[in-house]
XYZ file of C-alpha atoms in Angstrom:
668
model
C -29.121 4.306 19.158
C -27.614 0.793 19.104
C -30.868 -0.858 18.300
C -31.621 1.783 15.615
C -28.352 1.035 13.867
C -28.935 -2.697 13.833
C -32.574 -2.309 12.710
C -31.301 -0.069 9.822
C -28.899 -2.814 8.718
C -31.508 -5.410 8.756
C -34.110 -3.276 7.067
C -31.860 -2.502 4.156
C -31.029 -6.187 3.670
C -34.675 -7.357 4.049
C -35.699 -4.840 1.376
C -33.725 -6.667 -1.195
C -36.416 -9.306 -2.161
C -38.855 -6.511 -3.083
C -36.503 -5.418 -5.786
C -36.613 -8.744 -7.660
C -38.628 -7.359 -10.528
C -36.036 -4.711 -11.460
C -33.583 -5.034 -14.275
C -29.895 -5.607 -13.292
C -27.506 -3.215 -14.940
C -24.724 -5.776 -15.138
C -26.841 -8.853 -15.521
C -26.013 -11.297 -18.358
C -28.271 -10.461 -21.333
C -29.063 -14.101 -22.046
C -31.350 -14.356 -18.975
C -34.947 -14.695 -20.119
C -36.490 -13.151 -16.982
C -36.761 -13.531 -13.219
C -40.111 -15.270 -13.427
C -38.295 -18.341 -14.862
C -35.282 -18.275 -12.533
C -33.171 -21.403 -12.850
C -32.366 -22.781 -9.393
C -30.294 -25.715 -10.671
C -26.605 -26.197 -10.206
C -23.860 -24.799 -8.048
C -24.062 -21.492 -6.203
C -21.943 -19.407 -3.760
C -23.029 -16.630 -1.472
C -22.746 -14.815 1.825
C -24.978 -13.955 4.644
C -25.247 -11.583 7.634
C -26.775 -12.958 10.764
C -28.106 -11.929 14.125
C -27.411 -14.571 16.837
C -28.378 -15.549 20.347
C -28.084 -18.777 22.378
C -27.163 -20.283 25.767
C -24.857 -22.839 27.280
C -25.570 -25.065 30.244
C -22.396 -25.987 32.192
C -21.435 -27.965 35.230
C -18.020 -28.292 36.978
C -16.958 -31.616 38.546
C -16.551 -29.982 41.970
C -19.966 -28.370 42.368
C -20.697 -25.119 40.555
C -22.960 -25.065 37.572
C -25.188 -22.622 35.695
C -26.563 -21.405 32.407
C -24.790 -18.732 30.394
C -26.756 -16.507 28.010
C -24.928 -15.873 24.779
C -25.979 -12.524 23.559
C -24.339 -9.096 23.411
C -26.183 -5.948 22.390
C -24.556 -4.025 19.514
C -22.132 -1.489 20.953
C -21.756 1.236 18.357
C -18.540 2.687 19.817
C -16.796 -0.733 20.183
C -18.270 -2.195 17.040
C -19.054 -5.374 18.879
C -22.194 -7.401 19.266
C -23.733 -10.806 18.588
C -23.736 -10.695 14.753
C -21.836 -12.647 12.202
C -20.873 -12.759 8.576
C -20.801 -16.098 6.788
C -19.917 -17.653 3.453
C -21.924 -20.512 1.891
C -21.954 -22.668 -1.167
C -24.038 -25.536 -2.476
C -25.760 -27.440 -5.286
C -29.439 -27.585 -6.188
C -31.247 -30.363 -8.089
C -34.734 -29.649 -9.368
C -37.091 -32.586 -9.977
C -39.676 -32.567 -12.828
C -42.376 -32.210 -10.191
C -40.873 -28.883 -9.166
C -39.435 -29.916 -5.838
C -35.892 -28.819 -5.149
C -33.369 -30.957 -3.386
C -30.108 -29.322 -2.395
C -27.047 -29.537 -0.220
C -25.261 -26.585 1.315
C -22.193 -25.993 3.508
C -21.295 -22.755 5.311
C -18.797 -21.181 7.577
C -19.731 -18.480 10.071
C -17.339 -15.907 11.464
C -18.909 -14.240 14.570
C -18.106 -10.882 15.926
C -18.985 -11.795 19.478
C -20.920 -14.863 20.617
C -19.912 -14.772 24.206
C -21.064 -15.139 27.790
C -19.706 -15.488 31.373
C -20.909 -16.403 34.899
C -19.378 -15.642 38.261
C -19.776 -17.897 41.245
C -18.295 -18.557 44.646
C -16.376 -21.673 45.726
C -16.424 -22.658 49.414
C -13.364 -21.185 51.162
C -11.834 -20.306 47.730
C -13.447 -16.974 46.723
C -15.061 -15.911 43.496
C -14.446 -17.569 40.200
C -15.656 -16.933 36.658
C -16.435 -19.235 33.813
C -16.542 -17.929 30.226
C -17.431 -19.318 26.885
C -16.957 -17.848 23.377
C -17.692 -19.283 19.894
C -14.768 -18.597 17.607
C -16.022 -20.196 14.423
C -18.917 -22.335 13.452
C -20.552 -23.886 10.377
C -22.990 -26.477 8.988
C -23.494 -29.018 6.243
C -27.187 -29.334 5.451
C -29.725 -30.662 3.056
C -32.505 -28.433 1.681
C -35.988 -29.374 0.483
C -38.028 -26.683 -1.264
C -40.785 -25.957 -3.813
C -41.056 -22.874 -6.002
C -44.273 -20.945 -5.611
C -44.823 -18.020 -7.967
C -41.090 -17.390 -8.208
C -40.536 -17.648 -4.455
C -38.742 -20.656 -3.007
C -39.753 -21.647 0.515
C -37.630 -24.442 1.917
C -36.741 -26.486 4.947
C -33.198 -27.380 5.851
C -31.482 -29.784 8.292
C -28.061 -31.408 8.740
C -24.816 -31.400 10.759
C -23.261 -28.437 12.658
C -19.889 -27.777 14.176
C -18.488 -25.117 16.485
C -15.051 -24.167 17.687
C -15.174 -22.617 21.149
C -12.768 -20.978 23.512
C -13.525 -21.532 27.281
C -11.969 -19.739 30.252
C -11.736 -20.532 33.961
C -10.795 -17.276 35.739
C -9.588 -16.401 39.220
C -10.070 -12.597 39.158
C -8.514 -12.031 42.608
C -5.233 -13.552 41.550
C -5.507 -12.363 37.924
C -5.136 -15.982 36.713
C -6.852 -17.512 33.712
C -6.861 -20.942 32.081
C -8.015 -21.402 28.569
C -9.290 -24.536 26.793
C -10.305 -24.964 23.182
C -13.160 -27.285 22.249
C -14.548 -28.673 18.929
C -18.202 -29.436 19.113
C -20.361 -31.527 16.696
C -24.139 -31.263 16.577
C -27.221 -30.757 14.487
C -28.740 -27.803 12.576
C -32.341 -27.289 11.379
C -34.437 -24.439 10.087
C -36.429 -22.954 7.301
C -36.329 -20.042 4.938
C -37.509 -18.427 1.732
C -35.410 -17.443 -1.297
C -36.389 -15.128 -4.102
C -34.781 -14.189 -7.418
C -33.141 -10.715 -7.538
C -31.426 -10.805 -10.913
C -30.726 -13.543 -13.526
C -27.842 -14.974 -11.507
C -28.652 -13.573 -8.069
C -31.146 -14.532 -5.368
C -31.803 -13.214 -1.828
C -32.918 -15.189 1.170
C -34.071 -14.931 4.740
C -33.518 -17.971 6.981
C -33.880 -19.092 10.559
C -31.497 -21.686 11.715
C -31.064 -23.438 15.079
C -27.920 -25.357 15.990
C -27.651 -27.666 18.925
C -24.615 -29.320 20.468
C -24.617 -31.971 23.233
C -22.422 -32.002 26.362
C -18.705 -31.989 25.863
C -15.964 -31.756 28.617
C -12.725 -29.864 28.973
C -10.078 -29.850 31.694
C -8.629 -26.905 33.531
C -5.576 -28.483 35.241
C -4.425 -25.615 37.418
C -7.899 -25.124 38.813
C -8.350 -28.922 39.222
C -11.682 -28.665 37.452
C -13.367 -30.636 34.598
C -16.315 -28.746 33.073
C -19.057 -30.156 30.942
C -21.152 -27.892 28.797
C -23.595 -27.873 25.856
C -24.440 -25.172 23.453
C -27.534 -23.880 21.613
C -27.415 -21.212 19.047
C -30.281 -19.433 17.153
C -29.603 -17.256 14.122
C -31.670 -15.061 11.735
C -29.830 -14.912 8.456
C -30.165 -12.482 5.524
C -28.207 -13.672 2.495
C -27.452 -13.403 -1.213
C -26.505 -16.218 -3.486
C -24.830 -16.207 -6.913
C -25.760 -19.056 -9.293
C -22.656 -20.594 -11.081
C -24.554 -23.246 -13.009
C -24.663 -27.049 -13.356
C -21.293 -27.472 -15.128
C -18.344 -25.813 -13.321
C -16.141 -26.486 -16.377
C -18.340 -24.255 -18.584
C -18.700 -21.403 -16.020
C -16.707 -18.218 -16.484
C -16.764 -17.346 -12.768
C -13.131 -18.335 -12.461
C -12.024 -16.284 -15.454
C -14.428 -13.345 -15.665
C -15.477 -13.190 -12.040
C -18.875 -12.359 -10.423
C -21.381 -9.825 -11.820
C -22.304 -7.124 -9.371
C -26.040 -6.416 -8.696
C -26.981 -2.933 -9.696
C -30.703 -2.344 -9.691
C -32.678 0.829 -9.762
C -32.659 1.195 -5.997
C -30.295 -1.572 -4.748
C -26.674 -2.469 -5.352
C -24.379 -5.200 -4.109
C -20.641 -5.403 -4.648
C -17.785 -7.310 -2.904
C -14.045 -7.787 -2.633
C -11.535 -10.109 -1.099
C -7.830 -9.510 -0.533
C -5.008 -11.793 0.627
C -1.524 -10.454 1.546
C 1.576 -12.234 2.687
C 4.720 -10.389 3.852
C 8.126 -11.559 4.938
C 10.815 -9.481 6.718
C 14.199 -10.811 5.714
C 16.982 -11.188 8.342
C 18.608 -7.820 9.212
C 21.026 -6.371 11.810
C 19.371 -6.240 15.258
C 21.868 -5.769 18.119
C 19.063 -5.228 20.617
C 15.276 -5.405 20.643
C 12.512 -3.818 22.670
C 8.826 -4.610 23.279
C 7.631 -2.906 20.103
C 10.538 -3.787 17.795
C 10.267 -5.295 14.391
C 11.533 -8.863 14.439
C 13.802 -10.104 11.684
C 13.186 -13.295 9.637
C 9.432 -13.478 10.116
C 6.316 -13.782 7.899
C 2.704 -12.777 8.395
C -0.513 -12.786 6.383
C -3.802 -11.024 6.397
C -7.107 -11.779 4.662
C -10.265 -9.767 4.386
C -13.583 -9.957 2.525
C -15.951 -6.973 2.270
C -19.529 -6.679 1.141
C -20.861 -3.326 -0.111
C -24.650 -3.199 0.200
C -26.401 -0.068 -0.897
C -29.915 1.293 -1.387
C -31.305 4.551 -2.696
C -33.433 6.371 -0.085
C -34.748 9.529 -1.936
C -33.620 11.873 -4.639
C -29.818 12.121 -4.410
C -29.573 10.017 -1.222
C -28.068 6.597 -0.767
C -27.177 4.399 2.242
C -24.422 1.829 2.362
C -23.436 -0.918 4.816
C -20.069 -2.702 4.574
C -19.886 -5.973 6.691
C -16.368 -7.389 6.556
C -14.474 -10.550 7.628
C -10.893 -9.899 8.846
C -8.135 -12.306 9.766
C -4.375 -12.227 10.303
C -1.605 -9.998 11.675
C 0.916 -7.416 10.527
C 4.592 -8.146 10.956
C 5.511 -8.290 14.594
C 1.842 -7.631 15.452
C 1.940 -4.235 13.642
C 4.878 -2.936 15.655
C 8.339 -1.729 14.812
C 8.093 0.571 11.814
C 6.365 4.005 11.879
C 5.722 3.789 8.117
C 4.381 0.224 8.544
C 4.834 -1.947 5.495
C 1.156 -3.089 5.086
C -1.878 -0.895 5.198
C -3.938 -4.103 4.911
C -2.789 -4.760 8.551
C -4.814 -3.302 11.402
C -3.537 -2.498 14.898
C -5.384 -5.576 16.066
C -4.970 -9.033 14.737
C -6.604 -12.504 15.028
C -5.627 -16.044 14.263
C -9.256 -16.759 13.264
C -11.591 -14.771 11.004
C -14.046 -12.470 12.620
C -16.837 -10.212 11.441
C -16.929 -6.377 11.678
C -19.261 -3.624 10.436
C -16.683 -1.366 9.059
C -18.985 1.232 7.437
C -22.625 2.264 7.565
C -23.375 5.679 6.261
C -25.734 7.931 4.269
C -24.587 10.145 1.381
C -26.674 13.019 0.074
C -25.704 14.576 -3.310
C -27.254 17.919 -4.117
C -26.690 18.878 -7.704
C -26.254 22.674 -8.312
C -26.400 22.444 -12.049
C -27.254 20.004 -14.900
C -26.197 16.431 -14.213
C -23.715 15.804 -17.062
C -20.956 13.659 -15.403
C -21.427 9.911 -15.753
C -20.561 7.796 -12.736
C -19.776 4.119 -13.019
C -21.196 1.781 -10.410
C -18.552 0.593 -7.910
C -18.278 -0.352 -4.247
C -20.102 2.279 -2.220
C -21.174 4.099 -5.329
C -24.360 3.777 -7.491
C -24.043 4.290 -11.255
C -25.701 7.462 -12.563
C -25.043 11.067 -13.392
C -24.081 14.078 -11.352
C -23.422 17.763 -11.797
C -19.826 18.992 -11.831
C -21.050 21.693 -9.334
C -22.627 19.966 -6.355
C -22.688 19.541 -2.594
C -22.062 16.085 -1.072
C -22.947 15.353 2.574
C -21.749 12.036 4.205
C -22.707 11.013 7.708
C -22.356 7.796 9.692
C -19.467 5.407 10.210
C -16.714 5.369 7.574
C -13.009 6.186 7.205
C -11.733 9.751 7.185
C -9.432 8.532 4.355
C -12.461 7.754 2.172
C -12.904 11.477 1.659
C -9.763 13.269 2.690
C -6.042 12.973 1.373
C -7.259 10.870 -1.531
C -4.761 10.198 -4.388
C -5.561 8.105 -7.418
C -2.068 6.705 -7.630
C -1.265 6.013 -3.995
C -4.138 5.503 -1.652
C -5.612 2.005 -1.890
C -3.489 -0.783 -0.347
C -5.684 -3.427 -2.055
C -4.512 -2.317 -5.545
C -1.504 0.038 -5.301
C 1.124 0.779 -2.678
C 1.065 -1.164 0.646
C 3.101 1.126 2.948
C 1.274 3.318 5.366
C 3.443 6.228 4.523
C 2.640 6.084 0.759
C -1.141 5.585 0.920
C -1.510 8.463 3.388
C 0.538 11.285 4.804
C 2.009 9.870 8.070
C 1.518 13.187 9.818
C -2.188 13.188 9.053
C -3.322 11.863 12.426
C -6.843 11.154 11.252
C -9.635 10.088 13.630
C -10.155 6.330 13.746
C -10.428 3.247 15.889
C -7.817 0.486 15.689
C -9.468 -0.650 12.399
C -9.179 2.845 10.879
C -12.909 3.747 10.997
C -14.927 6.323 13.004
C -18.256 8.164 13.347
C -18.683 11.563 11.845
C -19.810 13.752 9.000
C -18.264 15.540 6.013
C -19.492 18.176 3.659
C -17.879 18.596 0.198
C -18.616 21.568 -2.178
C -17.596 21.122 -5.780
C -17.537 24.306 -7.819
C -15.666 24.577 -11.048
C -12.007 23.620 -10.567
C -12.252 23.808 -6.792
C -13.464 21.550 -4.022
C -13.747 22.548 -0.353
C -14.230 19.818 2.233
C -14.875 19.981 5.973
C -15.459 17.197 8.474
C -16.167 16.482 12.188
C -15.173 13.090 13.573
C -15.086 11.070 16.766
C -11.671 10.199 18.224
C -10.794 7.032 20.134
C -11.454 6.898 23.857
C -7.817 6.520 24.487
C -5.146 6.972 21.799
C -4.911 4.090 19.276
C -7.503 1.995 21.093
C -10.264 -0.265 19.667
C -13.002 1.882 21.292
C -14.266 5.294 20.157
C -15.243 8.005 22.573
C -19.033 7.513 23.289
C -19.356 11.066 24.534
C -17.880 12.686 21.419
C -15.974 14.968 23.784
C -12.757 13.983 22.004
C -13.151 14.984 18.339
C -11.337 16.022 15.176
C -12.033 18.894 12.757
C -10.677 18.408 9.241
C -10.593 20.856 6.371
C -9.329 20.449 2.835
C -9.060 22.627 -0.249
C -8.562 20.985 -3.640
C -7.568 22.606 -6.929
C -7.831 20.761 -10.262
C -5.954 21.905 -13.330
C -4.396 20.788 -16.638
C -0.773 21.102 -17.614
C -0.190 20.715 -21.344
C -3.539 18.954 -21.468
C -2.649 16.526 -18.594
C -4.983 16.579 -15.555
C -3.671 17.071 -12.072
C -4.723 18.355 -8.695
C -3.263 19.642 -5.502
C -4.888 19.457 -2.057
C -4.003 20.965 1.298
C -5.403 19.247 4.334
C -5.451 20.521 7.917
C -6.722 18.956 11.102
C -7.362 19.954 14.749
C -7.686 17.230 17.434
C -9.245 17.961 20.791
C -8.386 15.014 22.955
C -6.602 13.631 26.152
C -3.049 13.286 24.924
C 0.319 13.046 26.529
C 3.312 15.285 26.010
C 6.645 13.487 25.564
C 8.753 15.975 27.491
C 6.360 15.727 30.489
C 6.523 11.843 30.367
C 10.378 12.006 30.369
C 10.518 14.415 33.350
C 8.063 12.218 35.364
C 10.139 9.258 34.630
C 13.331 11.064 35.835
C 11.615 12.205 38.976
C 10.194 8.784 39.851
C 13.215 6.829 38.616
C 10.920 4.786 36.308
C 10.582 4.168 32.596
C 8.597 7.064 31.147
C 5.017 6.244 30.149
C 2.941 8.594 27.956
C -0.204 7.058 29.498
C 0.511 8.739 32.859
C 0.631 12.363 31.635
C -2.408 12.649 29.369
C -4.552 15.840 29.611
C -7.075 17.525 27.425
C -5.274 19.529 24.758
C -5.107 20.346 21.035
C -3.070 18.681 18.275
C -2.769 20.213 14.859
C -1.267 19.339 11.533
C -1.254 20.121 7.862
C -0.320 18.285 4.674
C -0.233 18.784 0.953
C -1.130 16.165 -1.641
C -0.258 16.289 -5.355
C -1.317 14.035 -8.259
C -0.295 14.712 -11.802
C -0.656 12.762 -15.095
C 2.655 13.083 -16.899
C 1.883 11.070 -19.982
C -0.991 8.700 -21.009
C 0.770 5.894 -19.161
C 2.621 7.604 -16.269
C 1.194 9.347 -13.214
C 3.025 11.055 -10.393
C 2.069 11.623 -6.758
C 3.711 13.463 -3.839
C 2.818 14.349 -0.208
C 4.325 16.507 2.453
C 3.171 17.293 5.969
C 3.891 18.124 9.556
C 2.076 17.988 12.904
C 2.443 19.026 16.565
C 5.891 17.702 17.504
C 5.582 17.114 21.210
C 2.193 15.228 21.423
C 1.518 11.507 21.101
C -0.424 10.014 18.244
C -4.226 9.875 18.414
C -4.947 7.136 15.863
C -2.366 6.813 13.164
C 1.465 6.559 13.536
C 4.592 8.222 14.932
C 5.651 11.071 12.567
C 6.164 14.755 12.939
C 7.415 15.634 9.442
C 6.971 13.642 6.229
C 7.745 13.804 2.577
C 6.830 11.104 -0.096
C 6.673 10.887 -3.833
C 6.392 8.278 -6.626
C 5.218 7.105 -9.932
C 2.497 4.814 -11.339
C 3.336 3.387 -14.713
C 0.937 1.511 -17.038
C 2.229 -1.709 -18.607
C 0.951 -0.427 -21.953
C 4.498 0.917 -22.443
C 5.796 -2.650 -22.720
C 2.721 -4.215 -24.346
C 0.791 -5.253 -21.191
C -1.863 -2.609 -20.917
C -3.509 -4.217 -17.821
C -0.225 -4.332 -15.742
C 0.874 -1.576 -13.384
C 4.344 -0.780 -11.960
C 4.592 1.469 -9.020
C 7.703 3.096 -7.422
C 7.560 5.348 -4.374
C 9.817 6.780 -1.713
C 9.276 8.229 1.737
C 11.292 10.003 4.339
C 9.864 11.101 7.703
C 11.152 12.091 11.116
C 10.177 12.831 14.708
C 10.959 15.643 17.108
C 13.727 15.798 19.794
C 11.185 15.266 22.557
C 9.798 12.080 21.037
C 13.405 10.819 20.452
C 14.237 11.514 24.117
C 11.117 9.600 25.195
C 12.001 6.571 23.075
C 15.645 6.639 24.188
C 14.563 6.590 27.829
C 12.732 3.298 27.147
C 9.279 4.751 26.469
C 6.796 2.925 24.188
C 4.187 4.353 21.807
C 1.365 2.400 20.118
C 3.619 1.464 17.196
C 7.263 1.717 18.017
C 9.825 1.424 20.873
C 13.035 -0.482 20.855
C 13.769 0.126 24.540
C 16.401 2.796 23.705
C 17.301 5.098 20.844
C 20.912 6.229 21.145
C 21.403 6.783 17.427
C 18.234 8.249 15.953
C 17.771 8.911 12.257
C 15.099 9.584 9.671
C 12.992 6.586 8.827
C 13.192 6.040 4.943
C 11.237 3.717 2.775
C 11.424 2.734 -0.871
C 8.600 0.597 -2.194
C 8.197 -0.973 -5.684
C 5.287 -3.121 -6.829
C 4.206 -4.923 -9.994
C 0.503 -5.765 -10.473
C -0.938 -7.903 -13.190
C -4.301 -9.610 -13.868
C -4.767 -13.315 -13.437
C -8.196 -14.066 -14.832
C -10.579 -12.100 -12.603
C -7.972 -11.463 -9.944
C -4.993 -9.119 -9.606
C -1.685 -10.519 -8.479
C 0.905 -8.186 -6.983
C 4.603 -8.630 -6.151
C 5.911 -5.989 -3.708
C 9.332 -5.070 -2.376
C 10.160 -2.523 0.393
C 13.453 -1.283 1.592
C 13.239 0.272 5.094
C 16.194 2.189 6.542
C 16.310 3.098 10.247
C 13.072 1.285 11.297
C 11.401 3.127 14.163
C 13.937 5.951 13.543
C 16.772 3.726 14.878
C 20.045 3.661 13.022
C 21.239 0.740 15.060
C 18.732 -1.646 13.516
C 18.166 -2.624 9.847
C 18.070 -1.829 7.081
C 15.033 -4.154 6.446
C 13.963 -5.765 3.235
C 10.300 -6.757 3.118
C 8.881 -8.809 0.248
C 5.091 -9.347 -0.195
C 2.503 -10.806 -2.503
C -1.082 -9.770 -2.772
C -4.089 -11.376 -4.423
C -7.233 -9.253 -4.853
C -10.563 -9.404 -6.711
C -13.680 -7.354 -6.580
C -17.009 -7.110 -8.311
């Protein structure tokens, strides 16, 4: 299965050059034709790569070896030896037709890693590990266009930033050393036009680094090692032109590719948040810390192809970096849905989605659909069946609200973009495997889904046996009130998983005289919940949303956050009311609470995946007010955001907290 998934990703990307003779829907009309593609000038792009390599190492006191750097793709961990990179360069075309160019890139691996165990005389087993954190190159290119294709050779400088470990497993001791490497890169590839401003390429690149040394003082070891990497890259480039001053890429943005059977979109989002100083008489392991700032950054590619009538496949490789406030701890309605439950100082690659969608029209296709990320342009019937299978987010299909659901463009708080009691199936990055069926008929839609739950609650790994699963059902009713559209949805879920009960954890802690731990009382059981979701257009410029929900009060959270009852509502207001039609102002509020059993667990010092101040003598409802203002800045959207959080982690002793944020987002 793992090999099949990776082969499917590569096959879809490799198929792109064959589409070069199609007409791009959004291509600039001035382009004369792909047979006269202009390679000259600046370009930017991205690539997806499959990597392998090795590292020869030798310690000063005897041990040595060779480490293979390759990890098979693990579908339920999302890990493997793949990477996503960004590149940019400049091409100069000679009158003879030869192309001379220079290109620089940065590569964000998912996992380029290896380890080797060995025995030291009279000292037991040790382990040496190496991992490439980031890498990149600066290279020249030499090519010649042949019938529209551009074969080329490339060579230049390479760099790598590695993390090395010397481990003593018996004593659970580990030393870490960081190492910058400089070396060479060489390879060859072929590039072909896709659309008037776009080209696709496939490239092989080898990167070699000579021996460098690091010290592990506690172990008394100095280790020398080299590094060799091989990568097969599949990429896309967007031509800017020879004169950056005349380009509109900075003001209008990038044109998406939308061909007859292939589409390519992208987005990038940067957020920065700061929690102002607040009252904090005590603090626990999972407490929100006052007076701190954190940032996150992500870039996502949306690559799609049409398979057969009504069917399309999409792959979303993504680069992630950064942390939530306090490492995404301390507030149940966490203030940034752009923050995952895992964080990283350095950017890394993930395959967030890869899925197939089949649409079966039950009537005449009269509704026009605009092309967008994970959606081809076209027509569909109002009455239809839609089947989605693969890896994606439950929130892509369920509990959707046009005014409060996308933290990249509207509200940031977890409790305003989703119902906090909707404990939807997900890994720590909010994605999972499963399938959903949607039946649209008249003013009604009925949805049902089956999804894989994490192996342990709130973990990075999904259950490979699928023995822990979630059933989701949703009924949607669309209507008009005085000519204004609205809809109401009711969503219910059933989780079958190994979960702990808070009352049992407290009793066990009392019996053993220890701090209660939910991890120690898990057993296979059922968790249920239901929520309602309302959206209503009030005027041409004002929309309203509201959610309410509850879930099983004595069971821990599978994958989302700590909440047993929730209520939220708010408004989205267009700036057209004050003469700025492209601006948006949002205002929302949330109140949610937890059960007496969860309060007792937290008061006894227990921790959950999100909250835990070490005690909870004065519990209260967690309450949030969020306001944001979003405006366009050329091809970007800039957002200022403020959140007021009362009783963070349901603790009246701490806070209230004021959180300010800014967000910068663009997509094509």
